Amino acid sequence: MLKANLYPYTLMFRQPGGTSRGIMYQREVYFITIYDDLNPNIAGIGECAPLKGLSKELDYSFFETLNKVISSPQFYIDNLSLLTEYPSIRFAIETAYLDFRHNGQRRFFPSEFTDGKYGMKINGLVWMGNKDVMLKRIKEKIRSGFSCIKLKIGAINFEDELSLISFIRSKFSVKDLELRVDANGAFSFNEALKKIERLSHYNIHSIEQPIKAGNIEEMAALCCRTALPIALDEELIGINDKKNKVDLLDIIAPQYIILKPSLTGGFCASDEWIEIAESKNIGWWATSALESNIGLNAIAQWCFTKNVNMPQGLGTGKVFTNNLPSNLNLAGELLYTNNHKDSLTLKCFNKLVSK
């Protein structure tokens, strides 16, 4: 009989994480382990990581539902649709069960990636800070070998942000360096039109979520008139029904969507987004949502199975001081599984999260 345990855990940021929504110093997550009571030494681990201020499920009976899942894991594994309104819980139980089925080795999606044979290109993420701090971080990413950098914008003076982008373009052409920007919904509609126009002079690949999610008609107008490709990010969170997904993409008609499996309902739900987007010639890529290495590892393994050919947003593994061990490692801009480095064992996991 399948059993489950719950482990709350607080991740501490190495440096404060700045976005247009504010500064984060720590991150609350909840690990779920699934095991057979006849053999408790083999367990799958999943991560439930809702984001305050972003995850709509926190407005509902989140903790009551989480405890129900722990009490009856097999029931919810067999009835994942009951967790549609709780995407981070669904992601956790789906991930834990995948891990359990593969003998608790943190090989959620076995492939040539998990065998260490192939890497996957990711973007370098530059968090918000003052102009000097951001410039230093940008230079570090470029020296590390990244050919795609994502900049968080919208929290400091826009002229300073343009100055930074201008500096980058003066040193690196669009052939040498791809630039993405993420506004996290920082702009009003009128601001967005003007700022996107100015950003377009610097050969930006795309801008993520220029205005707040939920303003569907305004976002549709932006995507129609934009001088830069627009990628929907927060806009997808809380849209769980397939018909609603189709309607959203039909109305807004974005150039890209960005998938965060722990916030968009797990891998099956994210697969559904991909199927709908590709049928409408809308591009996509995936990013982590500041999960620990458990969630990040699972998302990376899933991404590789999609034969992705553009940089993914999976470079957040080193942002926490107390992250769990991982056999993911970076070689320049390529993310690899290092099979010569021990992955997280159940014994190590229990010791770390039970402190």
Short mmCIF file of N, CA and C in Angstrom, two decimals, residues 254-333:
data_model
loop_
_atom_site.label_atom_id
_atom_site.label_comp_id
_atom_site.label_asym_id
_atom_site.label_seq_id
_atom_site.Cartn_x
_atom_site.Cartn_y
_atom_site.Cartn_z
N PRO A 254 -0.41 35.24 -28.49
CA PRO A 254 0.96 35.66 -28.19
C PRO A 254 1.95 35.02 -29.14
N GLN A 255 3.17 35.53 -29.14
CA GLN A 255 4.22 34.92 -29.96
C GLN A 255 4.82 33.70 -29.25
N TYR A 256 4.84 33.73 -27.91
CA TYR A 256 5.39 32.63 -27.12
C TYR A 256 4.56 32.43 -25.85
N ILE A 257 4.67 31.24 -25.28
CA ILE A 257 4.22 31.02 -23.91
C ILE A 257 5.38 30.41 -23.13
N ILE A 258 5.38 30.64 -21.83
CA ILE A 258 6.43 30.12 -20.95
C ILE A 258 5.78 29.21 -19.93
N LEU A 259 6.30 28.00 -19.83
CA LEU A 259 5.70 26.99 -18.97
C LEU A 259 6.52 26.80 -17.69
N LYS A 260 5.85 26.92 -16.58
CA LYS A 260 6.42 26.59 -15.27
C LYS A 260 5.62 25.40 -14.74
N PRO A 261 6.08 24.17 -14.97
CA PRO A 261 5.26 23.01 -14.63
C PRO A 261 4.77 22.97 -13.19
N SER A 262 5.53 23.51 -12.25
CA SER A 262 5.06 23.46 -10.86
C SER A 262 3.94 24.46 -10.60
N LEU A 263 3.76 25.42 -11.52
CA LEU A 263 2.68 26.40 -11.38
C LEU A 263 1.58 26.22 -12.42
N THR A 264 1.85 25.42 -13.45
CA THR A 264 0.85 25.19 -14.49
C THR A 264 0.27 23.77 -14.42
N GLY A 265 0.47 23.10 -13.28
CA GLY A 265 -0.25 21.86 -13.04
C GLY A 265 0.49 20.58 -13.35
N GLY A 266 1.81 20.64 -13.42
CA GLY A 266 2.57 19.42 -13.64
C GLY A 266 2.85 19.15 -15.11
N PHE A 267 3.34 17.96 -15.39
CA PHE A 267 3.83 17.65 -16.73
C PHE A 267 2.70 17.35 -17.72
N CYS A 268 1.68 16.64 -17.28
CA CYS A 268 0.57 16.35 -18.20
C CYS A 268 -0.14 17.64 -18.61
N ALA A 269 -0.36 18.53 -17.64
CA ALA A 269 -1.01 19.80 -17.93
C ALA A 269 -0.13 20.68 -18.82
N SER A 270 1.19 20.63 -18.61
CA SER A 270 2.10 21.41 -19.44
C SER A 270 2.17 20.83 -20.85
N ASP A 271 2.11 19.52 -20.95
CA ASP A 271 2.04 18.89 -22.28
C ASP A 271 0.82 19.38 -23.05
N GLU A 272 -0.27 19.57 -22.34
CA GLU A 272 -1.50 20.05 -22.98
C GLU A 272 -1.30 21.47 -23.51
N TRP A 273 -0.65 22.34 -22.72
CA TRP A 273 -0.33 23.69 -23.18
C TRP A 273 0.51 23.64 -24.45
N ILE A 274 1.51 22.75 -24.47
CA ILE A 274 2.39 22.65 -25.63
C ILE A 274 1.61 22.22 -26.87
N GLU A 275 0.76 21.23 -26.71
CA GLU A 275 -0.04 20.73 -27.84
C GLU A 275 -0.90 21.85 -28.42
N ILE A 276 -1.55 22.62 -27.55
CA ILE A 276 -2.42 23.71 -28.01
C ILE A 276 -1.59 24.80 -28.68
N ALA A 277 -0.48 25.19 -28.03
CA ALA A 277 0.36 26.26 -28.58
C ALA A 277 0.92 25.89 -29.94
N GLU A 278 1.45 24.68 -30.06
CA GLU A 278 2.06 24.27 -31.33
C GLU A 278 1.02 24.19 -32.44
N SER A 279 -0.23 23.86 -32.10
CA SER A 279 -1.28 23.81 -33.12
C SER A 279 -1.60 25.21 -33.66
N LYS A 280 -1.20 26.23 -32.91
CA LYS A 280 -1.46 27.62 -33.31
C LYS A 280 -0.18 28.34 -33.71
N ASN A 281 0.90 27.58 -33.89
CA ASN A 281 2.20 28.14 -34.28
C ASN A 281 2.72 29.14 -33.25
N ILE A 282 2.47 28.87 -32.00
CA ILE A 282 2.99 29.68 -30.90
C ILE A 282 4.18 28.94 -30.30
N GLY A 283 5.30 29.63 -30.18
CA GLY A 283 6.49 29.01 -29.61
C GLY A 283 6.40 28.89 -28.09
N TRP A 284 7.29 28.14 -27.50
CA TRP A 284 7.29 27.97 -26.05
C TRP A 284 8.68 27.61 -25.55
N TRP A 285 8.89 27.89 -24.29
CA TRP A 285 10.03 27.31 -23.56
C TRP A 285 9.60 27.17 -22.11
N ALA A 286 10.38 26.47 -21.33
CA ALA A 286 10.04 26.19 -19.94
C ALA A 286 11.03 26.89 -19.01
N THR A 287 10.55 27.24 -17.84
CA THR A 287 11.42 27.79 -16.81
C THR A 287 11.07 27.17 -15.47
N SER A 288 12.02 27.23 -14.57
CA SER A 288 11.74 26.85 -13.19
C SER A 288 11.05 28.02 -12.50
N ALA A 289 10.44 27.76 -11.36
CA ALA A 289 9.75 28.80 -10.60
C ALA A 289 10.35 28.85 -9.20
N LEU A 290 11.69 28.88 -9.16
CA LEU A 290 12.42 28.95 -7.90
C LEU A 290 12.12 27.75 -7.00
N GLU A 291 12.06 26.58 -7.62
CA GLU A 291 11.98 25.36 -6.84
C GLU A 291 13.38 25.00 -6.31
N SER A 292 13.42 24.05 -5.41
CA SER A 292 14.70 23.48 -5.00
C SER A 292 15.23 22.61 -6.13
N ASN A 293 16.35 21.97 -5.90
CA ASN A 293 16.92 21.08 -6.92
C ASN A 293 16.04 19.87 -7.23
N ILE A 294 15.12 19.52 -6.34
CA ILE A 294 14.21 18.40 -6.62
C ILE A 294 13.30 18.78 -7.80
N GLY A 295 12.60 19.90 -7.68
CA GLY A 295 11.71 20.34 -8.77
C GLY A 295 12.48 20.71 -10.02
N LEU A 296 13.61 21.39 -9.85
CA LEU A 296 14.42 21.80 -11.00
C LEU A 296 14.90 20.61 -11.79
N ASN A 297 15.36 19.58 -11.11
CA ASN A 297 15.84 18.37 -11.76
C ASN A 297 14.74 17.71 -12.58
N ALA A 298 13.55 17.61 -11.99
CA ALA A 298 12.43 16.98 -12.68
C ALA A 298 12.04 17.77 -13.93
N ILE A 299 12.00 19.10 -13.81
CA ILE A 299 11.63 19.93 -14.96
C ILE A 299 12.66 19.82 -16.07
N ALA A 300 13.94 19.81 -15.69
CA ALA A 300 15.01 19.69 -16.69
C ALA A 300 14.90 18.36 -17.44
N GLN A 301 14.65 17.29 -16.71
CA GLN A 301 14.53 15.97 -17.35
C GLN A 301 13.34 15.93 -18.30
N TRP A 302 12.23 16.52 -17.89
CA TRP A 302 11.04 16.58 -18.74
C TRP A 302 11.32 17.40 -19.99
N CYS A 303 11.97 18.55 -19.81
CA CYS A 303 12.30 19.43 -20.95
C CYS A 303 13.07 18.68 -22.02
N PHE A 304 14.06 17.92 -21.60
CA PHE A 304 14.91 17.24 -22.58
C PHE A 304 14.09 16.29 -23.45
N THR A 305 13.08 15.67 -22.89
CA THR A 305 12.26 14.73 -23.66
C THR A 305 11.44 15.43 -24.74
N LYS A 306 11.38 16.76 -24.70
CA LYS A 306 10.59 17.53 -25.67
C LYS A 306 11.42 17.96 -26.87
N ASN A 307 12.67 17.51 -26.92
CA ASN A 307 13.55 17.85 -28.06
C ASN A 307 13.63 19.36 -28.26
N VAL A 308 13.83 20.09 -27.17
CA VAL A 308 13.86 21.54 -27.24
C VAL A 308 15.08 22.00 -28.03
N ASN A 309 14.93 23.10 -28.75
CA ASN A 309 16.04 23.63 -29.56
C ASN A 309 16.32 25.10 -29.27
N MET A 310 15.80 25.60 -28.14
CA MET A 310 16.11 26.97 -27.74
C MET A 310 16.44 26.97 -26.26
N PRO A 311 17.16 27.98 -25.77
CA PRO A 311 17.56 27.99 -24.35
C PRO A 311 16.35 27.95 -23.42
N GLN A 312 16.46 27.11 -22.40
CA GLN A 312 15.40 26.99 -21.40
C GLN A 312 15.79 27.81 -20.16
N GLY A 313 14.80 28.14 -19.34
CA GLY A 313 15.06 28.96 -18.15
C GLY A 313 15.24 28.13 -16.91
N LEU A 314 16.35 27.39 -16.85
CA LEU A 314 16.54 26.42 -15.78
C LEU A 314 17.81 26.67 -14.96
N GLY A 315 18.22 27.92 -14.89
CA GLY A 315 19.49 28.21 -14.23
C GLY A 315 19.36 28.76 -12.83
N THR A 316 18.44 28.21 -12.01
CA THR A 316 18.22 28.76 -10.67
C THR A 316 18.74 27.88 -9.55
N GLY A 317 19.48 26.85 -9.88
CA GLY A 317 19.89 25.88 -8.87
C GLY A 317 20.84 26.41 -7.81
N LYS A 318 21.56 27.50 -8.09
CA LYS A 318 22.55 28.00 -7.13
C LYS A 318 22.09 29.25 -6.38
N VAL A 319 20.82 29.59 -6.48
CA VAL A 319 20.37 30.82 -5.84
C VAL A 319 20.11 30.65 -4.34
N PHE A 320 20.08 29.40 -3.85
CA PHE A 320 19.80 29.15 -2.44
C PHE A 320 21.05 28.65 -1.71
N THR A 321 21.20 29.07 -0.46
CA THR A 321 22.34 28.63 0.33
C THR A 321 22.16 27.22 0.87
N ASN A 322 20.93 26.78 1.02
CA ASN A 322 20.65 25.48 1.64
C ASN A 322 19.87 24.58 0.69
N ASN A 323 20.16 24.68 -0.60
CA ASN A 323 19.50 23.81 -1.57
C ASN A 323 19.88 22.37 -1.32
N LEU A 324 19.04 21.44 -1.77
CA LEU A 324 19.35 20.03 -1.63
C LEU A 324 20.39 19.63 -2.67
N PRO A 325 21.17 18.58 -2.41
CA PRO A 325 22.18 18.14 -3.38
C PRO A 325 21.54 17.76 -4.70
N SER A 326 22.31 17.95 -5.78
CA SER A 326 21.82 17.61 -7.12
C SER A 326 22.99 17.16 -7.97
N ASN A 327 22.71 16.28 -8.93
CA ASN A 327 23.77 15.91 -9.88
C ASN A 327 23.65 16.69 -11.19
N LEU A 328 22.85 17.79 -11.17
CA LEU A 328 22.85 18.71 -12.30
C LEU A 328 24.08 19.61 -12.19
N ASN A 329 24.73 19.85 -13.29
CA ASN A 329 25.84 20.81 -13.26
C ASN A 329 25.92 21.55 -14.59
N LEU A 330 26.52 22.73 -14.55
CA LEU A 330 26.66 23.58 -15.72
C LEU A 330 28.07 23.50 -16.28
N ALA A 331 28.15 23.38 -17.61
CA ALA A 331 29.40 23.52 -18.33
C ALA A 331 29.18 24.64 -19.33
N GLY A 332 29.59 25.86 -18.97
CA GLY A 332 29.23 27.01 -19.78
C GLY A 332 27.74 27.25 -19.69
N GLU A 333 27.06 27.20 -20.83
CA GLU A 333 25.61 27.41 -20.86
C GLU A 333 24.84 26.10 -20.97
#
